[in-house]
Amino acid sequence: MARNRPGLPAPQCDPESSGQALFALVKRLFPICRSITGEGVRETLRILRESVPLVIHEVATGTPVFDWEVPKEWNIRDAYIKDMSGRRIVDFNNSSLHVVSYSIPVRATLSLEALRSHLHTLPEHPDWIPYRTSYWNENWGFCLPHALLQQMQDAAYDVCIDSTLQDGHLTYAEYLIPGESEDEVLLFSHTCHPSMCNDNCTGLAVTAALAHRLSERRPRYSYRFVWAPGTIGSLTWLSRNRETVGRIRHGLVLTGLGDPGGFTYKRSRRGDAAIDRIVPWVLRGRDPQARIDDFSVYGYDERQFCSPGFNLPVGRLTRTPYGEYPQYHTSADDLCFIAPDQLAEALAVLLDIVDVIEVGERRYVNTSPHGEPRLGKRGLFRPTGGVGLSGREAALLWMLNLSDGSHSVIDIAERANLDFTTLASAISDLVACGLLI
Amino acid sequence: MARNRPGLPAPQCDPESSGQALFALVKRLFPICRSITGEGVRETLRILRESVPLVIHEVATGTPVFDWEVPKEWNIRDAYIKDMSGRRIVDFNNSSLHVVSYSIPVRATLSLEALRSHLHTLPEHPDWIPYRTSYWNENWGFCLPHALLQQMQDAAYDVCIDSTLQDGHLTYAEYLIPGESEDEVLLFSHTCHPSMCNDNCTGLAVTAALAHRLSERRPRYSYRFVWAPGTIGSLTWLSRNRETVGRIRHGLVLTGLGDPGGFTYKRSRRGDAAIDRIVPWVLRGRDPQARIDDFSVYGYDERQFCSPGFNLPVGRLTRTPYGEYPQYHTSADDLCFIAPDQLAEALAVLLDIVDVIEVGERRYVNTSPHGEPRLGKRGLFRPTGGVGLSGREAALLWMLNLSDGSHSVIDIAERANLDFTTLASAISDLVACGLLI
Amino acid sequence: MARNRPGLPAPQCDPESSGQALFALVKRLFPICRSITGEGVRETLRILRESVPLVIHEVATGTPVFDWEVPKEWNIRDAYIKDMSGRRIVDFNNSSLHVVSYSIPVRATLSLEALRSHLHTLPEHPDWIPYRTSYWNENWGFCLPHALLQQMQDAAYDVCIDSTLQDGHLTYAEYLIPGESEDEVLLFSHTCHPSMCNDNCTGLAVTAALAHRLSERRPRYSYRFVWAPGTIGSLTWLSRNRETVGRIRHGLVLTGLGDPGGFTYKRSRRGDAAIDRIVPWVLRGRDPQARIDDFSVYGYDERQFCSPGFNLPVGRLTRTPYGEYPQYHTSADDLCFIAPDQLAEALAVLLDIVDVIEVGERRYVNTSPHGEPRLGKRGLFRPTGGVGLSGREAALLWMLNLSDGSHSVIDIAERANLDFTTLASAISDLVACGLLI
């Protein structure tokens, strides 16, 4: 396993089992050198397939994808920079970040001056390795700590990138949990990032665990999980499913779920889709300070799902948004940056979101709408009068008052500022005694 | 007359006559033991009938009322707890609050232990008697100061509740002031609360005075006053008037009008009914800090008028809302908690509200809409130019500018932030010179 | 030239040429005694005609104008108050403000007591001369510093107003720049104020310069400039153009553009007209604190354009609004109160507003709406991935994302919080490569 901050102690974790299991999965995925194509993606998907029987798709290089096409497949075996003594001062085996993704093969001896334009560092974080790519512009390069660059003083260096860039395939995976309805919930997580934890081993691990948990259910909606490379992967999936994406009623792009920050939901381009109300309601039930951002053109694959030709109801759930933590797209986004409890909480949030997706748009009807029905005779109200309402009694009255066929459960929850547990219990009792249908 | 805080001096009041008259009426109503049925309600309505010729309705026990039915009629002659020396330590004659409303008859000698589950106190206010009811669950009980309970140490007590609970009637009253239109304004106040002033002798006294004042007019709308017990009373009235409640264009539940707090308006379930704009405008003209609450399922009889099967444009006007003052539903809600000036102000506010109801939705039309008409030649504008507009001139210009047939008077008042007096005067002048029709 | 604060040094100005030119024009216009009719207006329009070939219109006294009529024409040659020694203590030649506008002729010897009701002063600013008018009420009067009034102690004074008030004409001017469309942009500035700089020599000078600058273009819209007296002038223009004012798509009343305060835009009566979004966007691009006021019935000629019979999309642009600076309508609104830079900035703002008017409502369409198009292959995106977006890249993505035929340029600018320069450049590049049409 590649370690990108070898001097640090291993994270001290003793989480509850689910968080521990998620963390262990991240730990397995972390060292793999992923990119938008190649064996690293395939190995990643094979690991996820241990959780759920996902289906792997291969799309040939050159396949047209809207304004793009599937690129050549990139694979890499080894890469290094050796100093004049023959010592590997930069070694791909230590971190997959050391090589600019999609670097073409190179084997040369170069002066530092000639080499310098191929070296990427972060002067403001001299011990960290940056993450860089050059997918659409044939080039090569190394990423290294700035402190190391400053020590390089030899007259010449041997550089080697033992990669291949040739016709092959783009690989992605799907997993569908059929529901009562063909209407779908899309859950997307990108597979293209190499050895970084939060972005996006956490998204891969949490979505796989969510898929495993939902596979035990027969939900109302069908749930479609897609694991694909960023941008070209979501575009490829969209181009192969143009006829059926209209089934998507709700969707989420999921990434960055392990860092210590609070949750952030980014609204879909529509801004008023059901998912844009469901996720904020769930988040605020846990954390009144949860952050809700408007849609913007910056970001992950919601950019494609929310392009004007599709305009799907797809939002994005993360903890701290990309680019707002210094570890973003560097080697410091490692196993120490995330924690099992944070992964477990993300999974719990998603399970809550699924619960609300299942029931949130339902419009119940009060069968006794003229005046309040007499709840006391049904055992739903305290017998002694003169004191205030309990929260549970309030939930009963709100459901009855607003269940006129024009208010959904999420409408009522927002209006009455009720949490999901209390409301779900009130609905259950009112349905049981026939006051709601 | 029962006095529930006998040690306190009588309130020192020297109000202006209207406030004094209202206070005197509250003082007469206060000692009566009201409940949702019984002689106390009838005695109360007979007193209100001295103000206006209201019509009393009796509805027999067992009459179906939506999901409910009219309960048995409850009456009470006497009740006490005697200690072993034969001394009445709790005596119904001192406060009608001492008995849980709708207590079934009881006559027994009980140990304190056996008695305790029938005793209600307020540990946080040890000198106050709480108000409790048990309408729908046959039971009995006493309410007493917690300090008194703590002194009870005898081996046994004689308890007596000399009540009856048997088939009879539910009693309510109506009074209709016919207007030019059959469209109605509903004014509702509950009659079921025993010896508490703010809740609701103040509502009864102020609505009776309002009815008396309006009876001298021939208004545009018809004004219907209903005095009935809470919940089952408004439900009964609704069930007997299902065919005609559609005439209600505006409505208010009125209670809690005597305490020292500012006014609070609670919006109707619709939230955007005319009454939901009229009352806030009037209140804010008197007090910019007046509180406006959204509809909620907590509260008084607006819960029934605003149930989904009716969804009437009925809001609620109080001073401090129920439950937000410690004296609420206790013996401390007495004559010292209210004041004549506060009652007089409530009546004045309601008379203003009626004035605005009468004219607020009217849409005048500017007969000279192309440019501003020349107000100076009509004596409505100052002759010398170069200085600013007076408030009165501004009101003239706002009425002319927005009276295009699509803005009501209340629209214009809100838009221009004008008070009712200035606006009414401007309307009068513009109508007089033919610039508004 | 009349100087109304003769003791003050001349303003020290060394502005850039455009501001200097504007200031020089204000300086020429300042001493002229304008009113709602008369030779002062004609002289003013002749000076503006040096900038653009405006067309002068004369409308005869007595011509009906909606609820008004064109008044008699007023002209004045001389006016003074002489003390007993024959010295002119108030002399019209020193400031045109000394005479109440539209004063009828008078020649008399009056006691101070008899004279006093004809004297106007500002006790709170004892050295300033107020501005007063009596257009519609035949009267006469003098305006003078309060300090001077307090020194007047003679037994009698000779007063003379050598004016004429007789049948004649109301004079206004128009200048039309034809565009591709007959849809018009109306730019209005009032001509009736005598020797005050900010109100309104600045409006006259800046609109004349704007007209000159636009005359070199062939814009999309036709631009119509109107210079006319306040109230009766805009009414007269409206009454003579009733059939064609429907062409006005955007309009601005322009005045008070030279004082040191920030810009203030007053919305049209509609409140949601395109001009109500365009001007705030331009202003906030320069100054996030720029002030945006709702429409009100107070103000300048927007009162007529926004009367309910017209309800035109005409807002008002000023710096500090009238009445909010102490110099307003006094002799202190002089050349020292304004500055060349402030005039130049006002012209620049108006040129920006014109640019946005021309393009702001256009709805571009993304020709590659399914997913993001590949900007890199068109040279519009950085080749190396892993870093954030530049502002320019963001502008490209926002234009592509929202150009779905339902969002105008101003919609996109507001949504994405983009400044005009960046957005205009992005539009240009995307149109050039065929991604937008």
PDB file of N, CA, C and O in Angstrom, chain A residues 120-162:
ATOM      1  N   HIS A 120       5.147  19.878 -10.636  1.00  0.00           N
ATOM      2  CA  HIS A 120       4.071  20.643  -9.984  1.00  0.00           C
ATOM      3  C   HIS A 120       4.225  20.537  -8.477  1.00  0.00           C
ATOM      4  O   HIS A 120       4.351  19.424  -7.946  1.00  0.00           O
ATOM      5  N   THR A 121       4.209  21.677  -7.811  1.00  0.00           N
ATOM      6  CA  THR A 121       4.333  21.691  -6.346  1.00  0.00           C
ATOM      7  C   THR A 121       3.346  22.695  -5.774  1.00  0.00           C
ATOM      8  O   THR A 121       2.696  23.439  -6.510  1.00  0.00           O
ATOM      9  N   LEU A 122       3.260  22.683  -4.437  1.00  0.00           N
ATOM     10  CA  LEU A 122       2.406  23.631  -3.721  1.00  0.00           C
ATOM     11  C   LEU A 122       3.283  24.443  -2.776  1.00  0.00           C
ATOM     12  O   LEU A 122       3.473  24.053  -1.610  1.00  0.00           O
ATOM     13  N   PRO A 123       3.823  25.574  -3.210  1.00  0.00           N
ATOM     14  CA  PRO A 123       4.727  26.339  -2.335  1.00  0.00           C
ATOM     15  C   PRO A 123       4.105  26.674  -0.989  1.00  0.00           C
ATOM     16  O   PRO A 123       4.791  26.738   0.024  1.00  0.00           O
ATOM     17  N   GLU A 124       2.771  26.869  -0.963  1.00  0.00           N
ATOM     18  CA  GLU A 124       2.142  27.252   0.314  1.00  0.00           C
ATOM     19  C   GLU A 124       1.984  26.060   1.259  1.00  0.00           C
ATOM     20  O   GLU A 124       1.704  26.238   2.448  1.00  0.00           O
ATOM     21  N   HIS A 125       2.127  24.842   0.757  1.00  0.00           N
ATOM     22  CA  HIS A 125       2.115  23.639   1.610  1.00  0.00           C
ATOM     23  C   HIS A 125       3.299  22.774   1.183  1.00  0.00           C
ATOM     24  O   HIS A 125       3.131  21.793   0.465  1.00  0.00           O
ATOM     25  N   PRO A 126       4.504  23.118   1.630  1.00  0.00           N
ATOM     26  CA  PRO A 126       5.731  22.552   1.032  1.00  0.00           C
ATOM     27  C   PRO A 126       5.888  21.041   1.242  1.00  0.00           C
ATOM     28  O   PRO A 126       6.697  20.436   0.547  1.00  0.00           O
ATOM     29  N   ASP A 127       5.110  20.441   2.157  1.00  0.00           N
ATOM     30  CA  ASP A 127       5.253  18.998   2.384  1.00  0.00           C
ATOM     31  C   ASP A 127       4.200  18.173   1.664  1.00  0.00           C
ATOM     32  O   ASP A 127       4.196  16.942   1.771  1.00  0.00           O
ATOM     33  N   TRP A 128       3.291  18.821   0.987  1.00  0.00           N
ATOM     34  CA  TRP A 128       2.183  18.104   0.375  1.00  0.00           C
ATOM     35  C   TRP A 128       2.412  17.917  -1.127  1.00  0.00           C
ATOM     36  O   TRP A 128       3.028  18.761  -1.778  1.00  0.00           O
ATOM     37  N   ILE A 129       1.877  16.845  -1.652  1.00  0.00           N
ATOM     38  CA  ILE A 129       1.925  16.584  -3.101  1.00  0.00           C
ATOM     39  C   ILE A 129       0.602  17.053  -3.708  1.00  0.00           C
ATOM     40  O   ILE A 129      -0.461  16.647  -3.242  1.00  0.00           O
ATOM     41  N   PRO A 130       0.637  17.867  -4.745  1.00  0.00           N
ATOM     42  CA  PRO A 130      -0.627  18.256  -5.381  1.00  0.00           C
ATOM     43  C   PRO A 130      -1.143  17.158  -6.309  1.00  0.00           C
ATOM     44  O   PRO A 130      -0.416  16.231  -6.676  1.00  0.00           O
ATOM     45  N   TYR A 131      -2.407  17.277  -6.682  1.00  0.00           N
ATOM     46  CA  TYR A 131      -3.047  16.370  -7.645  1.00  0.00           C
ATOM     47  C   TYR A 131      -3.287  17.153  -8.925  1.00  0.00           C
ATOM     48  O   TYR A 131      -3.911  18.199  -8.907  1.00  0.00           O
ATOM     49  N   ARG A 132      -2.721  16.642 -10.031  1.00  0.00           N
ATOM     50  CA  ARG A 132      -2.882  17.323 -11.312  1.00  0.00           C
ATOM     51  C   ARG A 132      -3.217  16.307 -12.394  1.00  0.00           C
ATOM     52  O   ARG A 132      -2.824  15.134 -12.300  1.00  0.00           O
ATOM     53  N   THR A 133      -3.927  16.764 -13.425  1.00  0.00           N
ATOM     54  CA  THR A 133      -4.313  15.896 -14.541  1.00  0.00           C
ATOM     55  C   THR A 133      -4.054  16.606 -15.855  1.00  0.00           C
ATOM     56  O   THR A 133      -3.963  17.829 -15.910  1.00  0.00           O
ATOM     57  N   SER A 134      -3.944  15.810 -16.911  1.00  0.00           N
ATOM     58  CA  SER A 134      -3.830  16.401 -18.248  1.00  0.00           C
ATOM     59  C   SER A 134      -4.517  15.468 -19.243  1.00  0.00           C
ATOM     60  O   SER A 134      -3.907  14.936 -20.162  1.00  0.00           O
ATOM     61  N   TYR A 135      -5.831  15.318 -19.011  1.00  0.00           N
ATOM     62  CA  TYR A 135      -6.577  14.329 -19.783  1.00  0.00           C
ATOM     63  C   TYR A 135      -6.630  14.625 -21.275  1.00  0.00           C
ATOM     64  O   TYR A 135      -6.574  13.736 -22.102  1.00  0.00           O
ATOM     65  N   TRP A 136      -6.830  15.903 -21.608  1.00  0.00           N
ATOM     66  CA  TRP A 136      -7.203  16.237 -22.988  1.00  0.00           C
ATOM     67  C   TRP A 136      -6.090  16.939 -23.740  1.00  0.00           C
ATOM     68  O   TRP A 136      -6.268  17.381 -24.851  1.00  0.00           O
ATOM     69  N   ASN A 137      -4.913  16.985 -23.112  1.00  0.00           N
ATOM     70  CA  ASN A 137      -3.777  17.690 -23.686  1.00  0.00           C
ATOM     71  C   ASN A 137      -2.569  16.779 -23.457  1.00  0.00           C
ATOM     72  O   ASN A 137      -2.116  16.624 -22.330  1.00  0.00           O
ATOM     73  N   GLU A 138      -2.069  16.113 -24.474  1.00  0.00           N
ATOM     74  CA  GLU A 138      -1.032  15.095 -24.257  1.00  0.00           C
ATOM     75  C   GLU A 138       0.218  15.743 -23.695  1.00  0.00           C
ATOM     76  O   GLU A 138       0.811  16.631 -24.318  1.00  0.00           O
ATOM     77  N   ASN A 139       0.631  15.286 -22.532  1.00  0.00           N
ATOM     78  CA  ASN A 139       1.689  15.944 -21.793  1.00  0.00           C
ATOM     79  C   ASN A 139       2.143  14.959 -20.718  1.00  0.00           C
ATOM     80  O   ASN A 139       1.616  13.858 -20.602  1.00  0.00           O
ATOM     81  N   TRP A 140       3.147  15.299 -19.979  1.00  0.00           N
ATOM     82  CA  TRP A 140       3.545  14.465 -18.845  1.00  0.00           C
ATOM     83  C   TRP A 140       4.061  15.360 -17.735  1.00  0.00           C
ATOM     84  O   TRP A 140       4.412  16.520 -17.974  1.00  0.00           O
ATOM     85  N   GLY A 141       4.081  14.824 -16.530  1.00  0.00           N
ATOM     86  CA  GLY A 141       4.566  15.625 -15.420  1.00  0.00           C
ATOM     87  C   GLY A 141       4.581  14.842 -14.120  1.00  0.00           C
ATOM     88  O   GLY A 141       4.019  13.753 -14.013  1.00  0.00           O
ATOM     89  N   PHE A 142       5.305  15.424 -13.172  1.00  0.00           N
ATOM     90  CA  PHE A 142       5.390  14.858 -11.822  1.00  0.00           C
ATOM     91  C   PHE A 142       4.877  15.880 -10.812  1.00  0.00           C
ATOM     92  O   PHE A 142       5.029  17.094 -11.004  1.00  0.00           O
ATOM     93  N   CYS A 143       4.264  15.370  -9.740  1.00  0.00           N
ATOM     94  CA  CYS A 143       3.828  16.209  -8.626  1.00  0.00           C
ATOM     95  C   CYS A 143       4.652  15.810  -7.415  1.00  0.00           C
ATOM     96  O   CYS A 143       4.832  14.618  -7.140  1.00  0.00           O
ATOM     97  N   LEU A 144       5.142  16.792  -6.700  1.00  0.00           N
ATOM     98  CA  LEU A 144       6.038  16.483  -5.577  1.00  0.00           C
ATOM     99  C   LEU A 144       5.959  17.579  -4.538  1.00  0.00           C
ATOM    100  O   LEU A 144       5.480  18.680  -4.812  1.00  0.00           O
ATOM    101  N   PRO A 145       6.426  17.285  -3.319  1.00  0.00           N
ATOM    102  CA  PRO A 145       6.463  18.326  -2.292  1.00  0.00           C
ATOM    103  C   PRO A 145       7.410  19.443  -2.710  1.00  0.00           C
ATOM    104  O   PRO A 145       8.495  19.192  -3.258  1.00  0.00           O
ATOM    105  N   HIS A 146       6.994  20.674  -2.440  1.00  0.00           N
ATOM    106  CA  HIS A 146       7.810  21.821  -2.790  1.00  0.00           C
ATOM    107  C   HIS A 146       9.155  21.783  -2.058  1.00  0.00           C
ATOM    108  O   HIS A 146      10.188  22.186  -2.610  1.00  0.00           O
ATOM    109  N   ALA A 147       9.137  21.267  -0.821  1.00  0.00           N
ATOM    110  CA  ALA A 147      10.388  21.165  -0.053  1.00  0.00           C
ATOM    111  C   ALA A 147      11.399  20.283  -0.779  1.00  0.00           C
ATOM    112  O   ALA A 147      12.603  20.559  -0.778  1.00  0.00           O
ATOM    113  N   LEU A 148      10.894  19.235  -1.427  1.00  0.00           N
ATOM    114  CA  LEU A 148      11.785  18.352  -2.170  1.00  0.00           C
ATOM    115  C   LEU A 148      12.349  19.056  -3.401  1.00  0.00           C
ATOM    116  O   LEU A 148      13.549  18.971  -3.693  1.00  0.00           O
ATOM    117  N   LEU A 149      11.486  19.790  -4.099  1.00  0.00           N
ATOM    118  CA  LEU A 149      11.952  20.525  -5.277  1.00  0.00           C
ATOM    119  C   LEU A 149      13.084  21.474  -4.910  1.00  0.00           C
ATOM    120  O   LEU A 149      14.075  21.617  -5.641  1.00  0.00           O
ATOM    121  N   GLN A 150      12.932  22.106  -3.757  1.00  0.00           N
ATOM    122  CA  GLN A 150      13.941  23.084  -3.351  1.00  0.00           C
ATOM    123  C   GLN A 150      15.289  22.434  -3.044  1.00  0.00           C
ATOM    124  O   GLN A 150      16.315  23.096  -3.076  1.00  0.00           O
ATOM    125  N   GLN A 151      15.248  21.112  -2.750  1.00  0.00           N
ATOM    126  CA  GLN A 151      16.513  20.416  -2.477  1.00  0.00           C
ATOM    127  C   GLN A 151      17.170  19.900  -3.745  1.00  0.00           C
ATOM    128  O   GLN A 151      18.303  19.421  -3.714  1.00  0.00           O
ATOM    129  N   MET A 152      16.463  19.912  -4.875  1.00  0.00           N
ATOM    130  CA  MET A 152      16.996  19.310  -6.106  1.00  0.00           C
ATOM    131  C   MET A 152      18.042  20.240  -6.711  1.00  0.00           C
ATOM    132  O   MET A 152      17.715  21.347  -7.137  1.00  0.00           O
ATOM    133  N   GLN A 153      19.295  19.781  -6.740  1.00  0.00           N
ATOM    134  CA  GLN A 153      20.380  20.648  -7.201  1.00  0.00           C
ATOM    135  C   GLN A 153      21.303  19.950  -8.183  1.00  0.00           C
ATOM    136  O   GLN A 153      22.326  20.506  -8.597  1.00  0.00           O
ATOM    137  N   ASP A 154      20.981  18.691  -8.534  1.00  0.00           N
ATOM    138  CA  ASP A 154      21.848  17.952  -9.443  1.00  0.00           C
ATOM    139  C   ASP A 154      21.840  18.571 -10.835  1.00  0.00           C
ATOM    140  O   ASP A 154      20.920  19.307 -11.205  1.00  0.00           O
ATOM    141  N   ALA A 155      22.844  18.255 -11.578  1.00  0.00           N
ATOM    142  CA  ALA A 155      22.952  18.776 -12.946  1.00  0.00           C
ATOM    143  C   ALA A 155      21.911  18.142 -13.851  1.00  0.00           C
ATOM    144  O   ALA A 155      21.383  18.795 -14.750  1.00  0.00           O
ATOM    145  N   ALA A 156      21.574  16.867 -13.590  1.00  0.00           N
ATOM    146  CA  ALA A 156      20.609  16.186 -14.446  1.00  0.00           C
ATOM    147  C   ALA A 156      19.892  15.109 -13.648  1.00  0.00           C
ATOM    148  O   ALA A 156      20.373  14.666 -12.600  1.00  0.00           O
ATOM    149  N   TYR A 157      18.709  14.726 -14.151  1.00  0.00           N
ATOM    150  CA  TYR A 157      17.892  13.699 -13.498  1.00  0.00           C
ATOM    151  C   TYR A 157      17.398  12.720 -14.551  1.00  0.00           C
ATOM    152  O   TYR A 157      17.079  13.102 -15.674  1.00  0.00           O
ATOM    153  N   ASP A 158      17.322  11.462 -14.154  1.00  0.00           N
ATOM    154  CA  ASP A 158      16.684  10.444 -14.995  1.00  0.00           C
ATOM    155  C   ASP A 158      15.202  10.436 -14.671  1.00  0.00           C
ATOM    156  O   ASP A 158      14.819  10.268 -13.499  1.00  0.00           O
ATOM    157  N   VAL A 159      14.382  10.608 -15.689  1.00  0.00           N
ATOM    158  CA  VAL A 159      12.941  10.529 -15.460  1.00  0.00           C
ATOM    159  C   VAL A 159      12.371   9.381 -16.263  1.00  0.00           C
ATOM    160  O   VAL A 159      12.826   9.102 -17.379  1.00  0.00           O
ATOM    161  N   CYS A 160      11.404   8.712 -15.639  1.00  0.00           N
ATOM    162  CA  CYS A 160      10.742   7.600 -16.309  1.00  0.00           C
ATOM    163  C   CYS A 160       9.261   7.602 -15.963  1.00  0.00           C
ATOM    164  O   CYS A 160       8.900   7.674 -14.783  1.00  0.00           O
ATOM    165  N   ILE A 161       8.411   7.583 -16.970  1.00  0.00           N
ATOM    166  CA  ILE A 161       6.990   7.292 -16.749  1.00  0.00           C
ATOM    167  C   ILE A 161       6.670   6.107 -17.641  1.00  0.00           C
ATOM    168  O   ILE A 161       6.683   6.203 -18.866  1.00  0.00           O
ATOM    169  N   ASP A 162       6.445   4.972 -16.992  1.00  0.00           N
ATOM    170  CA  ASP A 162       6.182   3.725 -17.721  1.00  0.00           C
ATOM    171  C   ASP A 162       4.665   3.571 -17.854  1.00  0.00           C
ATOM    172  O   ASP A 162       4.040   2.781 -17.151  1.00  0.00           O
TER     173      ASP A 162
END
